mmCIF file of C-alpha atoms in Angstrom:
data_model
loop_
_atom_site.group_PDB
_atom_site.id
_atom_site.type_symbol
_atom_site.label_atom_id
_atom_site.label_comp_id
_atom_site.label_asym_id
_atom_site.label_seq_id
_atom_site.Cartn_x
_atom_site.Cartn_y
_atom_site.Cartn_z
ATOM 1 C CA UNK A 1 0.000 0.000 0.003
ATOM 2 C CA UNK A 2 1.251 3.471 -0.881
ATOM 3 C CA UNK A 3 2.398 5.513 2.081
ATOM 4 C CA UNK A 4 3.334 9.160 2.450
ATOM 5 C CA UNK A 5 4.857 10.659 5.607
ATOM 6 C CA UNK A 6 5.426 14.377 5.995
ATOM 7 C CA UNK A 7 7.560 16.126 8.563
ATOM 8 C CA UNK A 8 7.482 18.233 10.555
ATOM 9 C CA UNK A 9 3.762 18.375 11.337
ATOM 10 C CA UNK A 10 4.043 22.090 12.027
ATOM 11 C CA UNK A 11 6.750 24.670 11.434
ATOM 12 C CA UNK A 12 6.948 28.274 12.571
ATOM 13 C CA UNK A 13 9.498 30.528 10.871
ATOM 14 C CA UNK A 14 10.359 34.157 11.054
ATOM 15 C CA UNK A 15 9.820 36.091 7.867
ATOM 16 C CA UNK A 16 12.934 35.627 5.727
ATOM 17 C CA UNK A 17 14.052 32.469 7.527
ATOM 18 C CA UNK A 18 14.569 29.712 4.972
ATOM 19 C CA UNK A 19 13.768 26.059 5.692
ATOM 20 C CA UNK A 20 12.702 22.729 4.147
ATOM 21 C CA UNK A 21 9.703 20.466 4.447
ATOM 22 C CA UNK A 22 10.141 16.723 4.023
ATOM 23 C CA UNK A 23 7.967 14.119 2.305
ATOM 24 C CA UNK A 24 8.990 10.457 2.558
ATOM 25 C CA UNK A 25 7.139 7.961 0.426
ATOM 26 C CA UNK A 26 6.734 4.256 -0.202
ATOM 27 C CA UNK A 27 5.105 3.320 -3.493
ATOM 28 C CA UNK A 28 5.384 0.512 -5.991
ATOM 29 C CA UNK A 29 6.784 2.431 -8.905
ATOM 30 C CA UNK A 30 6.356 6.163 -8.592
ATOM 31 C CA UNK A 31 4.399 7.722 -11.398
ATOM 32 C CA UNK A 32 4.495 11.214 -9.992
ATOM 33 C CA UNK A 33 4.939 13.127 -6.751
ATOM 34 C CA UNK A 34 2.786 16.188 -6.261
ATOM 35 C CA UNK A 35 2.977 19.165 -3.934
ATOM 36 C CA UNK A 36 -0.107 21.113 -3.024
ATOM 37 C CA UNK A 37 -0.775 24.144 -0.873
ATOM 38 C CA UNK A 38 -3.941 24.319 1.202
ATOM 39 C CA UNK A 39 -5.271 27.430 2.893
ATOM 40 C CA UNK A 40 -7.810 27.107 5.723
ATOM 41 C CA UNK A 41 -11.289 26.316 4.406
ATOM 42 C CA UNK A 42 -10.063 25.944 0.841
ATOM 43 C CA UNK A 43 -9.256 23.068 -1.474
ATOM 44 C CA UNK A 44 -5.660 22.033 -2.157
ATOM 45 C CA UNK A 45 -3.982 24.177 -4.812
ATOM 46 C CA UNK A 46 -1.591 22.405 -7.168
ATOM 47 C CA UNK A 47 2.047 23.548 -6.990
ATOM 48 C CA UNK A 48 4.399 21.033 -8.607
ATOM 49 C CA UNK A 49 4.713 17.603 -10.129
ATOM 50 C CA UNK A 50 8.003 15.699 -9.977
ATOM 51 C CA UNK A 51 8.469 12.531 -11.999
ATOM 52 C CA UNK A 52 11.969 11.180 -11.483
ATOM 53 C CA UNK A 53 14.803 11.293 -8.982
ATOM 54 C CA UNK A 54 17.014 14.322 -9.437
ATOM 55 C CA UNK A 55 14.253 16.471 -10.833
ATOM 56 C CA UNK A 56 13.715 19.986 -9.427
ATOM 57 C CA UNK A 57 10.910 22.502 -9.923
ATOM 58 C CA UNK A 58 10.740 26.123 -8.802
ATOM 59 C CA UNK A 59 7.998 28.633 -8.313
ATOM 60 C CA UNK A 60 8.711 31.981 -6.678
ATOM 61 C CA UNK A 61 10.154 31.214 -3.214
ATOM 62 C CA UNK A 62 9.462 27.484 -3.432
ATOM 63 C CA UNK A 63 11.675 24.757 -4.836
ATOM 64 C CA UNK A 64 10.760 21.077 -4.855
ATOM 65 C CA UNK A 65 13.296 18.297 -5.237
ATOM 66 C CA UNK A 66 12.938 14.517 -5.546
ATOM 67 C CA UNK A 67 15.031 11.498 -4.605
ATOM 68 C CA UNK A 68 14.113 7.812 -4.813
ATOM 69 C CA UNK A 69 12.706 7.868 -1.288
ATOM 70 C CA UNK A 70 11.724 11.433 -0.465
ATOM 71 C CA UNK A 71 10.970 14.873 -1.659
ATOM 72 C CA UNK A 72 11.828 18.237 -0.148
ATOM 73 C CA UNK A 73 10.012 21.515 -0.470
ATOM 74 C CA UNK A 74 12.508 24.280 0.143
ATOM 75 C CA UNK A 75 11.181 27.689 0.988
ATOM 76 C CA UNK A 76 13.557 30.606 0.619
ATOM 77 C CA UNK A 77 13.064 33.898 2.441
ATOM 78 C CA UNK A 78 9.387 33.189 3.161
ATOM 79 C CA UNK A 79 6.775 35.864 3.573
ATOM 80 C CA UNK A 80 3.615 35.760 5.764
ATOM 81 C CA UNK A 81 1.511 34.968 2.704
ATOM 82 C CA UNK A 82 3.373 31.665 2.391
ATOM 83 C CA UNK A 83 1.642 30.487 5.562
ATOM 84 C CA UNK A 84 -0.470 27.451 4.665
ATOM 85 C CA UNK A 85 -0.533 23.673 4.956
ATOM 86 C CA UNK A 86 1.675 22.019 2.369
ATOM 87 C CA UNK A 87 0.575 18.594 1.208
ATOM 88 C CA UNK A 88 2.599 15.954 -0.562
ATOM 89 C CA UNK A 89 0.937 13.201 -2.609
ATOM 90 C CA UNK A 90 2.119 10.245 -4.689
ATOM 91 C CA UNK A 91 0.614 8.641 -7.752
ATOM 92 C CA UNK A 92 1.235 4.974 -8.487
ATOM 93 C CA UNK A 93 0.980 3.234 -11.867
ATOM 94 C CA UNK A 94 -2.312 1.825 -12.987
ATOM 95 C CA UNK A 95 -3.558 0.057 -16.080
ATOM 96 C CA UNK A 96 -7.020 1.563 -15.767
ATOM 97 C CA UNK A 97 -6.394 5.282 -15.945
ATOM 98 C CA UNK A 98 -6.781 5.414 -12.225
ATOM 99 C CA UNK A 99 -4.817 8.470 -11.194
ATOM 100 C CA UNK A 100 -5.820 8.764 -7.590
ATOM 101 C CA UNK A 101 -3.372 10.407 -5.290
ATOM 102 C CA UNK A 102 -2.336 9.218 -1.862
ATOM 103 C CA UNK A 103 -1.744 12.193 0.414
ATOM 104 C CA UNK A 104 0.377 12.803 3.449
ATOM 105 C CA UNK A 105 -1.138 14.625 6.400
ATOM 106 C CA UNK A 106 0.714 17.825 5.587
ATOM 107 C CA UNK A 107 3.036 20.334 7.196
ATOM 108 C CA UNK A 108 1.346 23.401 8.664
ATOM 109 C CA UNK A 109 3.693 26.315 7.937
ATOM 110 C CA UNK A 110 3.360 29.635 9.781
ATOM 111 C CA UNK A 111 5.501 32.614 8.814
ATOM 112 C CA UNK A 112 5.762 35.253 11.541
ATOM 113 C CA UNK A 113 6.196 38.869 10.354
ATOM 114 C CA UNK B 1 -9.656 29.501 -9.143
ATOM 115 C CA UNK B 2 -9.219 25.804 -10.026
ATOM 116 C CA UNK B 3 -12.283 25.687 -12.245
ATOM 117 C CA UNK B 4 -13.881 22.931 -10.133
ATOM 118 C CA UNK B 5 -17.202 23.974 -8.605
ATOM 119 C CA UNK B 6 -18.725 22.337 -5.553
ATOM 120 C CA UNK B 7 -22.123 22.994 -4.041
ATOM 121 C CA UNK B 8 -23.266 23.593 -1.404
ATOM 122 C CA UNK B 9 -20.381 25.151 0.532
ATOM 123 C CA UNK B 10 -21.887 24.283 3.880
ATOM 124 C CA UNK B 11 -24.413 21.672 4.931
ATOM 125 C CA UNK B 12 -25.795 21.078 8.392
ATOM 126 C CA UNK B 13 -28.019 18.090 8.948
ATOM 127 C CA UNK B 14 -29.075 15.601 11.574
ATOM 128 C CA UNK B 15 -28.008 12.041 12.190
ATOM 129 C CA UNK B 16 -29.857 9.499 10.058
ATOM 130 C CA UNK B 17 -30.459 11.945 7.220
ATOM 131 C CA UNK B 18 -29.334 11.788 3.597
ATOM 132 C CA UNK B 19 -27.541 14.526 1.653
ATOM 133 C CA UNK B 20 -26.239 15.022 -1.880
ATOM 134 C CA UNK B 21 -23.077 16.895 -2.712
ATOM 135 C CA UNK B 22 -22.526 18.197 -6.221
ATOM 136 C CA UNK B 23 -19.405 18.741 -8.276
ATOM 137 C CA UNK B 24 -18.785 20.281 -11.693
ATOM 138 C CA UNK B 25 -15.317 19.451 -13.041
ATOM 139 C CA UNK B 26 -13.030 21.725 -14.981
ATOM 140 C CA UNK B 27 -13.920 22.111 -18.613
ATOM 141 C CA UNK B 28 -12.371 19.269 -20.566
ATOM 142 C CA UNK B 29 -11.639 17.047 -17.555
ATOM 143 C CA UNK B 30 -13.116 13.575 -17.773
ATOM 144 C CA UNK B 31 -12.173 12.218 -14.334
ATOM 145 C CA UNK B 32 -13.790 13.178 -11.086
ATOM 146 C CA UNK B 33 -12.534 12.174 -7.674
ATOM 147 C CA UNK B 34 -14.083 12.488 -4.247
ATOM 148 C CA UNK B 35 -11.982 12.916 -1.136
ATOM 149 C CA UNK B 36 -12.903 13.280 2.524
ATOM 150 C CA UNK B 37 -10.839 15.419 4.832
ATOM 151 C CA UNK B 38 -11.233 15.250 8.566
ATOM 152 C CA UNK B 39 -9.046 16.876 11.212
ATOM 153 C CA UNK B 40 -7.393 13.699 12.334
ATOM 154 C CA UNK B 41 -7.046 11.805 9.078
ATOM 155 C CA UNK B 42 -6.091 14.163 6.286
ATOM 156 C CA UNK B 43 -7.314 13.648 2.745
ATOM 157 C CA UNK B 44 -8.798 10.217 2.201
ATOM 158 C CA UNK B 45 -9.676 8.989 -1.287
ATOM 159 C CA UNK B 46 -13.266 7.850 -1.648
ATOM 160 C CA UNK B 47 -14.036 7.121 -5.284
ATOM 161 C CA UNK B 48 -13.133 7.997 -8.882
ATOM 162 C CA UNK B 49 -15.216 8.248 -12.019
ATOM 163 C CA UNK B 50 -13.929 8.506 -15.532
ATOM 164 C CA UNK B 51 -16.276 9.584 -18.305
ATOM 165 C CA UNK B 52 -19.302 8.247 -16.453
ATOM 166 C CA UNK B 53 -17.824 4.955 -15.278
ATOM 167 C CA UNK B 54 -16.547 4.056 -11.824
ATOM 168 C CA UNK B 55 -12.780 3.533 -12.017
ATOM 169 C CA UNK B 56 -11.503 3.139 -8.470
ATOM 170 C CA UNK B 57 -12.802 2.874 -4.957
ATOM 171 C CA UNK B 58 -11.026 3.857 -1.791
ATOM 172 C CA UNK B 59 -12.241 3.955 1.771
ATOM 173 C CA UNK B 60 -15.842 4.667 0.846
ATOM 174 C CA UNK B 61 -18.515 3.428 3.223
ATOM 175 C CA UNK B 62 -21.443 1.416 1.940
ATOM 176 C CA UNK B 63 -23.727 4.215 3.082
ATOM 177 C CA UNK B 64 -22.041 6.469 0.550
ATOM 178 C CA UNK B 65 -22.492 6.320 -3.212
ATOM 179 C CA UNK B 66 -21.593 8.456 -6.172
ATOM 180 C CA UNK B 67 -22.258 8.834 -9.843
ATOM 181 C CA UNK B 68 -21.036 10.831 -12.807
ATOM 182 C CA UNK B 69 -23.596 12.042 -15.293
ATOM 183 C CA UNK B 70 -23.344 12.405 -19.100
ATOM 184 C CA UNK B 71 -22.496 16.103 -18.724
ATOM 185 C CA UNK B 72 -19.606 14.943 -16.483
ATOM 186 C CA UNK B 73 -20.843 16.523 -13.292
ATOM 187 C CA UNK B 74 -20.816 14.221 -10.285
ATOM 188 C CA UNK B 75 -22.847 13.766 -7.156
ATOM 189 C CA UNK B 76 -21.840 12.139 -3.885
ATOM 190 C CA UNK B 77 -24.732 10.767 -1.874
ATOM 191 C CA UNK B 78 -24.308 10.244 1.863
ATOM 192 C CA UNK B 79 -27.048 8.411 3.733
ATOM 193 C CA UNK B 80 -27.841 7.288 7.283
ATOM 194 C CA UNK B 81 -25.501 10.024 8.414
ATOM 195 C CA UNK B 82 -23.542 9.654 11.625
ATOM 196 C CA UNK B 83 -21.707 12.227 13.714
ATOM 197 C CA UNK B 84 -18.424 10.854 12.457
ATOM 198 C CA UNK B 85 -19.337 11.748 8.883
ATOM 199 C CA UNK B 86 -18.800 15.412 9.694
ATOM 200 C CA UNK B 87 -15.905 16.489 7.499
ATOM 201 C CA UNK B 88 -14.861 18.491 4.468
ATOM 202 C CA UNK B 89 -15.692 16.693 1.226
ATOM 203 C CA UNK B 90 -13.621 17.649 -1.789
ATOM 204 C CA UNK B 91 -14.116 16.980 -5.405
ATOM 205 C CA UNK B 92 -11.203 17.038 -7.816
ATOM 206 C CA UNK B 93 -10.929 16.582 -11.542
ATOM 207 C CA UNK B 94 -8.241 15.721 -14.037
ATOM 208 C CA UNK B 95 -7.896 15.101 -17.725
ATOM 209 C CA UNK B 96 -7.762 11.396 -16.793
ATOM 210 C CA UNK B 97 -6.263 9.966 -19.956
ATOM 211 C CA UNK B 98 -3.893 7.793 -17.998
ATOM 212 C CA UNK B 99 -1.129 10.364 -18.131
ATOM 213 C CA UNK B 100 0.646 12.197 -15.413
ATOM 214 C CA UNK B 101 -1.978 14.831 -14.870
ATOM 215 C CA UNK B 102 -2.403 16.553 -11.514
ATOM 216 C CA UNK B 103 -5.733 16.723 -9.765
ATOM 217 C CA UNK B 104 -7.409 20.093 -9.407
ATOM 218 C CA UNK B 105 -9.606 20.540 -6.373
ATOM 219 C CA UNK B 106 -12.726 22.482 -5.624
ATOM 220 C CA UNK B 107 -13.157 24.376 -2.366
ATOM 221 C CA UNK B 108 -15.169 21.620 -0.777
ATOM 222 C CA UNK B 109 -18.429 21.124 1.025
ATOM 223 C CA UNK B 110 -18.287 21.304 4.810
ATOM 224 C CA UNK B 111 -20.717 18.774 6.216
ATOM 225 C CA UNK B 112 -21.781 19.040 9.831
ATOM 226 C CA UNK B 113 -23.898 16.233 11.263
ATOM 227 C CA UNK B 114 -25.606 17.104 14.555
#
């Protein structure tokens, strides 16, 4: 069964203080690893997809990286508006067009002005 | 805005009742997914439909059912509701051609069972 573990559960940073969020996964043949951002009371918002080890994607202050066992979401010089819960999800291969994602429980990031 | 529309935004009902949640996917997306999010369990996959046909089932209770209509909108029916069914219910859609497409989520329906 696919498993996704995210750490830490919660992270408080000062504005401008860079850090990384971790996503460890176990899946039989990774098809894709996805990062989402979720604000309170809203649906998850798609950020990145990573497909193979060594791949990196960037968007503004966020950079996602992937190894064979884990992914990191690096946040550089964060601002208060980066406060949100960041979710990691994996997609396993399927012969039936089944693209369901298995999610971790997220890291709740708070950026203090 | 993800392009996925869910109604209603909030629903308050009593135990034993039945409710229907509605989802309109993004234009062009053929797959619809339903997820449940509770405080202690995170996002749990319930069921997927692709172009009107059920494709995958997750941890969906027998009291719950879903369908996808010819216009591709989907409904999730929850019956004999219990207090523990209180949660956020999200619909997501994707192109669903078997490729590496991300899911795009609506803003959910918050269900409160009293």
